[in-house]
Coordinates of C-alpha atoms in Angstrom, one line a residue:
M1 CA 12.1 -55.7 38.3
E2 CA 9.4 -58.1 39.4
R3 CA 6.1 -56.6 40.6
N4 CA 5.6 -56.8 44.3
L5 CA 2.4 -58.9 45.0
V6 CA 1.7 -56.9 48.1
I7 CA 1.6 -53.7 46.2
L8 CA -0.6 -55.2 43.5
F9 CA -2.9 -56.5 46.3
I10 CA -3.4 -53.1 47.9
P11 CA -6.4 -52.0 45.7
F12 CA -8.1 -55.2 46.5
L13 CA -7.4 -54.7 50.2
F14 CA -9.0 -51.2 50.0
L15 CA -12.0 -52.7 48.3
F16 CA -12.4 -55.3 51.1
I17 CA -12.0 -52.4 53.6
A18 CA -14.8 -50.5 51.8
I19 CA -17.0 -53.5 52.0
E20 CA -16.2 -54.0 55.7
M21 CA -17.0 -50.3 56.3
G22 CA -20.3 -50.7 54.6
F23 CA -21.0 -53.8 56.7
S24 CA -20.0 -52.0 59.8
S25 CA -22.4 -49.1 59.0
L26 CA -25.3 -51.3 58.2
R27 CA -24.9 -53.5 61.3
N28 CA -24.0 -50.4 63.5
R29 CA -20.8 -52.3 64.6
K30 CA -18.5 -49.2 64.8
L31 CA -15.5 -51.1 63.5
Y32 CA -13.8 -48.0 62.1
R33 CA -12.9 -44.5 63.4
L34 CA -11.5 -41.7 61.2
G35 CA -8.2 -40.9 62.9
D36 CA -7.4 -44.5 63.6
S37 CA -8.1 -45.5 60.0
L38 CA -6.2 -42.7 58.4
N39 CA -3.2 -43.6 60.6
N40 CA -3.4 -47.2 59.6
F41 CA -3.4 -46.3 55.9
A42 CA -0.5 -43.9 56.4
T43 CA 1.7 -46.4 58.3
G44 CA 1.0 -49.1 55.7
I45 CA 2.1 -46.9 52.8
L46 CA 5.1 -45.7 54.7
N47 CA 6.0 -49.3 55.3
Q48 CA 6.1 -50.0 51.6
I49 CA 8.0 -46.8 50.9
F50 CA 10.8 -47.8 53.3
I51 CA 10.8 -51.4 51.9
I52 CA 11.8 -49.9 48.6
V53 CA 14.3 -47.4 50.1
F54 CA 16.0 -50.1 52.1
H55 CA 15.5 -53.1 49.9
S56 CA 19.1 -53.3 48.8
I57 CA 20.1 -53.8 52.5
T58 CA 17.5 -56.4 53.3
I59 CA 17.8 -58.4 50.1
W60 CA 21.6 -58.2 49.8
G61 CA 22.2 -60.5 52.7
Y62 CA 19.9 -63.3 51.4
L63 CA 21.4 -63.1 47.9
W64 CA 25.0 -63.1 49.2
I65 CA 24.4 -66.2 51.5
Y66 CA 22.4 -68.0 48.7
S67 CA 25.1 -67.4 46.0
R68 CA 28.0 -68.6 48.2
W69 CA 26.8 -70.9 51.0
R70 CA 23.7 -72.8 49.8
I71 CA 23.7 -76.5 50.5
F72 CA 21.1 -77.6 47.9
D73 CA 20.5 -76.3 44.4
L74 CA 16.7 -76.3 44.5
P75 CA 14.6 -75.6 41.4
A76 CA 12.1 -72.8 41.4
W77 CA 10.3 -73.7 38.2
P78 CA 9.6 -76.9 36.2
G79 CA 12.3 -77.6 33.5
Q80 CA 15.2 -76.4 35.6
T81 CA 18.1 -78.9 35.5
V82 CA 19.5 -79.7 38.9
S83 CA 22.6 -81.8 38.8
W84 CA 22.4 -83.5 42.2
I85 CA 18.8 -84.6 41.5
S86 CA 19.4 -85.7 38.0
M87 CA 21.9 -88.3 39.3
W88 CA 19.1 -90.3 40.9
D89 CA 16.9 -92.7 39.0
F90 CA 13.4 -92.3 40.5
F91 CA 12.2 -95.9 39.8
G92 CA 12.1 -95.3 36.0
I93 CA 9.6 -92.4 36.3
P94 CA 10.1 -89.9 33.5
E95 CA 12.2 -86.9 34.5
A96 CA 9.4 -84.5 33.5
Y97 CA 7.2 -85.9 36.3
W98 CA 9.5 -86.2 39.2
S99 CA 11.2 -82.9 38.5
L100 CA 7.7 -81.3 38.8
G101 CA 7.3 -83.1 42.1
I102 CA 10.7 -81.7 43.3
V103 CA 9.6 -78.2 42.3
A104 CA 6.3 -78.6 44.3
L105 CA 8.3 -80.0 47.2
T106 CA 10.6 -77.0 47.1
W107 CA 7.7 -74.6 47.4
V108 CA 6.0 -76.5 50.2
A109 CA 9.2 -76.9 52.1
C110 CA 10.0 -73.2 51.7
L111 CA 6.5 -72.3 53.0
F112 CA 7.1 -74.5 56.0
F113 CA 10.5 -73.2 56.9
Y114 CA 9.5 -69.6 56.1
E115 CA 6.6 -69.9 58.6
L116 CA 8.9 -71.4 61.2
A117 CA 11.4 -68.5 60.8
Y118 CA 8.4 -66.1 60.9
Y119 CA 7.2 -67.6 64.1
W120 CA 10.5 -67.0 65.9
N121 CA 10.9 -63.6 64.2
H122 CA 7.5 -62.6 65.5
R123 CA 8.0 -64.1 68.9
F124 CA 11.4 -62.3 69.5
S125 CA 9.7 -59.1 68.2
H126 CA 7.5 -59.3 71.3
E127 CA 10.3 -60.4 73.7
M128 CA 13.1 -58.1 72.8
N129 CA 12.9 -54.3 73.1
F130 CA 14.7 -53.2 69.9
L131 CA 12.6 -55.6 67.8
W132 CA 9.4 -54.6 69.7
A133 CA 10.2 -51.0 68.9
G134 CA 9.4 -51.8 65.3
H135 CA 6.6 -54.3 65.7
I136 CA 4.7 -52.3 68.2
V137 CA 3.3 -50.2 65.3
H138 CA 1.1 -53.0 64.2
H139 CA -0.4 -53.4 67.7
Q140 CA -1.1 -49.7 68.5
S141 CA -4.6 -49.5 67.0
E142 CA -7.4 -49.9 69.5
E143 CA -9.6 -51.3 66.8
Y144 CA -9.4 -54.6 64.9
N145 CA -10.4 -54.5 61.2
L146 CA -8.9 -54.9 57.8
G147 CA -7.4 -51.4 58.1
V148 CA -5.3 -52.6 61.0
A149 CA -3.9 -55.3 58.8
F150 CA -2.5 -52.5 56.6
R151 CA -0.8 -51.0 59.6
Q152 CA 2.9 -52.0 59.5
A153 CA 6.2 -50.6 60.9
S154 CA 8.6 -48.8 58.6
F155 CA 11.9 -49.9 60.0
R156 CA 11.3 -53.4 61.3
G157 CA 12.7 -55.1 58.2
L158 CA 16.1 -53.7 58.9
F159 CA 16.4 -55.9 61.9
T160 CA 14.3 -59.0 61.1
W161 CA 15.8 -60.1 57.7
V162 CA 18.4 -62.2 59.5
F163 CA 15.8 -64.6 60.7
Y164 CA 15.3 -65.8 57.1
L165 CA 19.0 -66.4 56.2
P166 CA 18.8 -70.1 57.1
L167 CA 16.5 -70.5 54.1
A168 CA 19.3 -69.2 51.9
V169 CA 21.7 -71.7 53.4
I170 CA 19.3 -74.5 52.6
G171 CA 19.1 -73.3 49.1
F172 CA 15.6 -71.9 48.5
P173 CA 15.8 -69.6 45.5
P174 CA 15.2 -65.9 46.2
I175 CA 12.2 -65.8 43.9
V176 CA 10.6 -68.7 45.8
M177 CA 11.4 -67.1 49.2
G178 CA 10.1 -63.7 48.1
L179 CA 6.8 -65.0 46.7
V180 CA 6.2 -67.2 49.7
A181 CA 6.8 -64.3 52.1
Q182 CA 4.4 -62.1 50.1
L183 CA 1.6 -64.7 50.0
S184 CA 2.0 -65.3 53.7
L185 CA 1.6 -61.5 54.3
I186 CA -1.5 -61.3 52.1
Y187 CA -3.1 -64.2 53.9
Q188 CA -2.5 -62.5 57.2
F189 CA -4.2 -59.3 55.9
L190 CA -7.4 -61.3 55.5
I191 CA -7.7 -62.6 59.1
H192 CA -7.9 -59.1 60.7
V193 CA -11.7 -59.2 61.0
R194 CA -14.0 -59.2 64.1
W195 CA -17.2 -60.3 62.3
I196 CA -16.0 -63.8 61.5
Q197 CA -16.3 -65.6 64.8
R198 CA -15.1 -69.1 64.2
L199 CA -14.0 -71.2 61.2
P200 CA -14.3 -75.0 60.9
R201 CA -12.4 -76.8 63.6
W202 CA -10.2 -78.7 61.2
F203 CA -9.1 -75.4 59.6
E204 CA -8.4 -73.7 63.0
A205 CA -6.4 -76.7 64.1
F206 CA -3.7 -76.0 61.4
F207 CA -4.2 -72.5 60.1
N208 CA -4.1 -69.1 61.8
A209 CA -7.7 -67.8 61.9
P210 CA -9.4 -64.5 62.9
S211 CA -10.2 -65.9 66.4
H212 CA -6.6 -66.9 66.9
H213 CA -5.2 -63.5 65.7
R214 CA -7.7 -61.5 67.7
V215 CA -6.1 -63.1 70.7
H216 CA -2.7 -62.1 69.5
H217 CA -3.8 -58.4 69.3
G218 CA -5.6 -58.5 72.7
I219 CA -4.1 -56.9 75.8
N220 CA -6.2 -59.0 78.1
P221 CA -3.7 -60.6 80.6
Q222 CA -4.1 -64.1 79.3
Y223 CA -3.8 -63.0 75.7
I224 CA -0.5 -61.1 75.9
N225 CA 2.3 -62.7 73.8
K226 CA 0.2 -65.5 72.4
N227 CA -0.5 -66.9 68.9
Y228 CA 2.6 -65.7 66.9
G229 CA 1.9 -67.8 63.8
G230 CA 1.6 -66.3 60.3
M231 CA -0.4 -68.7 58.1
F232 CA -0.1 -71.7 60.5
I233 CA -1.1 -72.0 64.2
F234 CA 0.5 -75.4 64.9
F235 CA 3.9 -73.8 65.7
D236 CA 2.3 -72.1 68.6
K237 CA 0.9 -75.4 69.8
W238 CA 4.3 -77.0 69.4
F239 CA 6.1 -74.3 71.3
R240 CA 3.4 -73.7 73.9
T241 CA 2.3 -70.2 73.0
F242 CA -1.2 -71.0 71.8
Q243 CA -4.2 -69.5 73.5
P244 CA -7.8 -70.0 72.3
E245 CA -10.2 -67.1 72.3
T246 CA -12.2 -67.4 75.6
E247 CA -13.4 -63.8 76.0
E248 CA -13.7 -60.7 73.9
A249 CA -10.4 -59.1 73.3
V250 CA -9.4 -55.5 74.2
F251 CA -7.1 -54.2 71.5
G252 CA -4.1 -51.9 71.5
I253 CA -1.0 -51.7 73.7
T254 CA -0.8 -51.5 77.4
T255 CA 0.6 -47.9 77.4
Q256 CA -1.7 -46.5 74.7
L257 CA -0.1 -44.4 71.9
K258 CA -2.6 -41.6 72.2
S259 CA -1.7 -40.2 68.7
F260 CA -2.8 -40.6 65.1
N261 CA 0.6 -39.5 63.7
P262 CA 2.3 -42.2 61.7
L263 CA 5.8 -40.8 62.4
W264 CA 5.3 -40.8 66.1
A265 CA 3.8 -44.3 65.8
N266 CA 7.2 -45.5 64.4
F267 CA 9.5 -43.6 66.7
H268 CA 7.7 -43.3 70.1
Y269 CA 9.0 -46.6 71.6
W270 CA 12.6 -45.6 70.6
V271 CA 12.0 -42.4 72.4
E272 CA 10.8 -44.3 75.4
M273 CA 13.9 -46.5 75.4
F274 CA 16.1 -43.4 75.1
E275 CA 14.3 -41.8 78.1
L276 CA 14.7 -45.1 80.0
G277 CA 18.4 -45.1 79.4
K278 CA 18.8 -41.4 80.2
N279 CA 17.2 -42.0 83.6
S280 CA 19.4 -45.0 84.3
R281 CA 23.0 -45.2 85.4
G282 CA 25.8 -47.2 83.8
W283 CA 26.3 -48.2 80.2
K284 CA 25.7 -51.8 80.9
D285 CA 22.1 -51.2 81.9
R286 CA 21.6 -48.8 79.0
I287 CA 22.8 -51.3 76.4
R288 CA 20.8 -54.1 78.1
I289 CA 17.6 -52.0 77.6
L290 CA 17.8 -52.7 73.8
F291 CA 17.8 -56.5 74.4
A292 CA 15.6 -56.7 77.5
Y293 CA 12.0 -57.8 77.6
P294 CA 9.5 -54.9 77.0
G295 CA 8.6 -53.4 80.3
W296 CA 11.9 -54.2 82.0
K297 CA 13.6 -51.4 83.9
P298 CA 17.1 -51.3 85.3
K299 CA 17.6 -51.2 89.0
T300 CA 19.4 -47.9 88.5
F301 CA 16.3 -46.3 86.9
V302 CA 15.2 -43.1 88.8
G303 CA 12.4 -41.8 86.6
P304 CA 8.6 -42.0 87.0
E305 CA 6.9 -45.2 86.2
Q306 CA 5.0 -45.2 82.8
R307 CA 1.3 -45.5 83.2
R308 CA -0.1 -48.8 82.0
I309 CA -3.6 -50.1 81.5
N310 CA -4.9 -52.2 84.3
H311 CA -8.7 -51.9 84.1
F312 CA -9.7 -53.3 80.7
G313 CA -13.4 -53.1 81.3
T314 CA -13.4 -49.3 81.5
L315 CA -10.7 -48.6 78.9
K316 CA -11.2 -45.3 77.1
K317 CA -10.1 -45.4 73.5
Y318 CA -8.1 -42.4 72.3
D319 CA -10.2 -40.4 69.9
V320 CA -10.4 -36.8 68.7
I321 CA -13.6 -35.5 67.2
L322 CA -12.7 -33.2 64.3
P323 CA -14.9 -30.4 63.1
K324 CA -16.6 -31.1 59.7
G325 CA -14.2 -28.8 57.8
L326 CA -11.1 -30.6 59.1
R327 CA -12.7 -34.1 58.6
I328 CA -13.2 -33.2 54.9
Y329 CA -9.7 -31.7 54.7
S330 CA -8.0 -34.7 56.3
I331 CA -9.9 -37.3 54.2
L332 CA -9.3 -35.4 50.9
W333 CA -5.6 -35.0 51.4
S334 CA -5.3 -38.6 52.7
C335 CA -6.9 -39.8 49.5
I336 CA -4.6 -37.6 47.3
T337 CA -1.5 -38.7 49.2
L338 CA -2.5 -42.4 49.2
F339 CA -3.2 -42.4 45.5
G340 CA 0.0 -40.5 44.6
S341 CA 2.1 -42.7 46.9
Y342 CA 0.6 -45.9 45.5
L343 CA 1.3 -44.9 41.9
A344 CA 4.9 -44.1 42.9
L345 CA 5.2 -47.5 44.5
L346 CA 3.6 -49.3 41.6
F347 CA 5.9 -47.8 39.0
S348 CA 9.0 -47.2 41.3
S349 CA 11.3 -49.1 38.9
E350 CA 10.4 -46.8 36.1
I351 CA 10.6 -43.4 37.9
P352 CA 14.0 -41.6 38.2
T353 CA 15.5 -42.0 41.6
S354 CA 15.6 -38.3 42.4
I355 CA 11.9 -37.8 41.5
L356 CA 10.9 -41.0 43.4
H357 CA 12.6 -39.8 46.6
A358 CA 11.0 -36.4 46.3
I359 CA 7.6 -38.1 46.0
F360 CA 8.4 -40.3 49.0
F361 CA 9.5 -37.3 51.1
M362 CA 6.3 -35.5 50.1
S363 CA 4.3 -38.5 51.2
I364 CA 6.0 -38.8 54.6
L365 CA 5.5 -35.0 55.2
S366 CA 1.9 -35.2 54.1
F367 CA 1.0 -38.2 56.3
A368 CA 2.8 -36.5 59.3
C369 CA 0.7 -33.3 58.8
I370 CA -2.5 -35.2 58.4
G371 CA -1.7 -37.1 61.6
G372 CA -1.2 -33.8 63.3
I373 CA -4.6 -32.6 62.1
C374 CA -6.2 -35.7 63.4
D375 CA -4.6 -35.0 66.8
L376 CA -5.4 -31.2 66.5
R377 CA -1.8 -30.3 67.2
R378 CA -1.0 -26.6 66.9
W379 CA 2.3 -27.2 65.1
V380 CA 0.3 -28.2 62.1
L381 CA -0.6 -24.5 61.5
Y382 CA 3.1 -23.9 60.8
A383 CA 4.0 -27.3 59.1
E384 CA 1.1 -27.5 56.7
P385 CA 1.9 -24.2 54.9
I386 CA 5.5 -25.4 54.5
R387 CA 4.1 -28.7 53.0
L388 CA 1.8 -26.8 50.6
L389 CA 4.7 -24.5 49.5
Y390 CA 6.9 -27.5 48.8
L391 CA 4.1 -29.0 46.8
F392 CA 3.8 -25.8 44.9
Y393 CA 7.6 -25.9 44.2
L394 CA 7.3 -29.5 42.9
T395 CA 4.3 -28.5 40.7
V396 CA 6.2 -25.7 39.1
T397 CA 9.2 -27.9 38.6
L398 CA 7.2 -30.6 36.9
F399 CA 4.6 -28.6 34.9
G400 CA 6.4 -25.2 34.4
D401 CA 4.3 -22.2 33.4
S402 CA 1.1 -24.0 32.3
K403 CA -2.6 -24.1 33.0
T404 CA -2.2 -27.3 34.9
A405 CA 0.4 -25.7 37.2
Y406 CA -1.9 -22.7 37.8
L407 CA -4.9 -25.0 38.5
I408 CA -3.0 -27.2 41.0
S409 CA -1.5 -24.2 42.7
G410 CA -4.9 -22.7 43.1
F411 CA -6.0 -25.8 44.9
F412 CA -3.0 -25.5 47.3
L413 CA -4.0 -21.9 48.0
L414 CA -7.6 -23.0 48.7
S415 CA -6.3 -25.7 51.0
W416 CA -4.3 -23.1 53.0
V417 CA -7.4 -20.8 53.3
W418 CA -9.5 -23.8 54.3
L419 CA -7.0 -24.7 57.1
L420 CA -6.8 -21.1 58.3
K421 CA -10.6 -21.0 58.5
N422 CA -10.5 -23.9 61.0
R423 CA -7.4 -22.7 62.9
E424 CA -9.5 -22.1 66.1
S425 CA -10.0 -25.8 66.5
F426 CA -6.3 -26.3 67.2
G427 CA -6.8 -24.8 70.7
M428 CA -4.6 -27.0 72.9
D429 CA -0.8 -27.1 72.6
K430 CA 0.2 -30.8 73.1
G431 CA -3.5 -31.4 73.8
Q432 CA -5.7 -34.1 72.4
G433 CA -8.3 -31.9 70.9
I434 CA -12.0 -31.7 71.6
G435 CA -14.2 -34.6 72.6
N436 CA -11.1 -36.7 73.2
E437 CA -10.8 -40.1 74.7
L438 CA -14.4 -41.1 74.1
L439 CA -15.5 -44.3 75.8
E440 CA -16.8 -46.7 73.2
E441 CA -18.1 -50.2 73.6
N442 CA -15.9 -52.9 72.3

């Protein structure tokens, strides 16, 4: 199994995030907040987990189309013999040279058509409810930093893989398509920065840049649904969705998530659509909700209007100030979960499926509980002991009756005591904790 370049890049992304955090602290820029950052990291790891879980579905379609319906037999690497190309005499140029040129053209053409498909995938993900339900995760953060780049939806790939099937029909080899897609995503990680104002004009004329992408994440009226490009910005100019950065962007979504829980981040818009359908009459309208523009409501809708942000200058960011003990607890368990999950992702092809799925389930449960702590939800007082008991069971299963098992189990017991010591902080059922919704300058 080929290594996923995105997974290999994750340590470097965390290094860049650490550098940006240091820069933020030295310049007093307040680019990062604890709950927001932990939620970004959790959603990013969950995204990679579900890519592995569902990869057979999302990859199968491309492989099936490519193997049966491709028009051209395009080479991925130098030295590959392609019959329809070999019939041509390229003005007496040695085959080794022009075949290398064909390979280079294959990669460049794949990048162009991938970015074109990505543009329409991205655009429809903002213009159609069931696609927006996945993509909305990436836009929920009210900050803009490299950590936000890590924030990705878990289930979006189940719906968007069809946008890339035309590349299989053209004949781009799966390895070329896969590597181009990963390189494009890595590039996009790097433009989620606020401290780079503008890049050279020639660069910003062709490539997506931090200033372009800040516009895309902005909820300022003139910024909404603009600048969909991945690596390139000229598709937006061609299809008239380009907007230059003319004022400082306010980040987030117009309905505010008001949670740091990664599971709720992935499911909340589906719940909103369900509630919209439940309060509407007729199956025609209910089905139309899935394909309608975000914000659309059927004429038969009888529920209350969802509150949206109208006054951007006085927007209060959702925040929860955790007591010191819970800050340490959430950071410590986030680091443990991130590290363990990353190792499982890195060596997923070498880990037995049953063990891999157990690790993934543990990761999902852990991130959900950490998100609940960051929101100071009372249900965590019941869910966290269950999580620790399940970890204890996995420890005994893996290590048996050993000193290692006793040491790890002791740490779990200490964690439980630590949580109980801070139980009074979870004072509001369905509340948002203490010191919530602090107003911060953008």
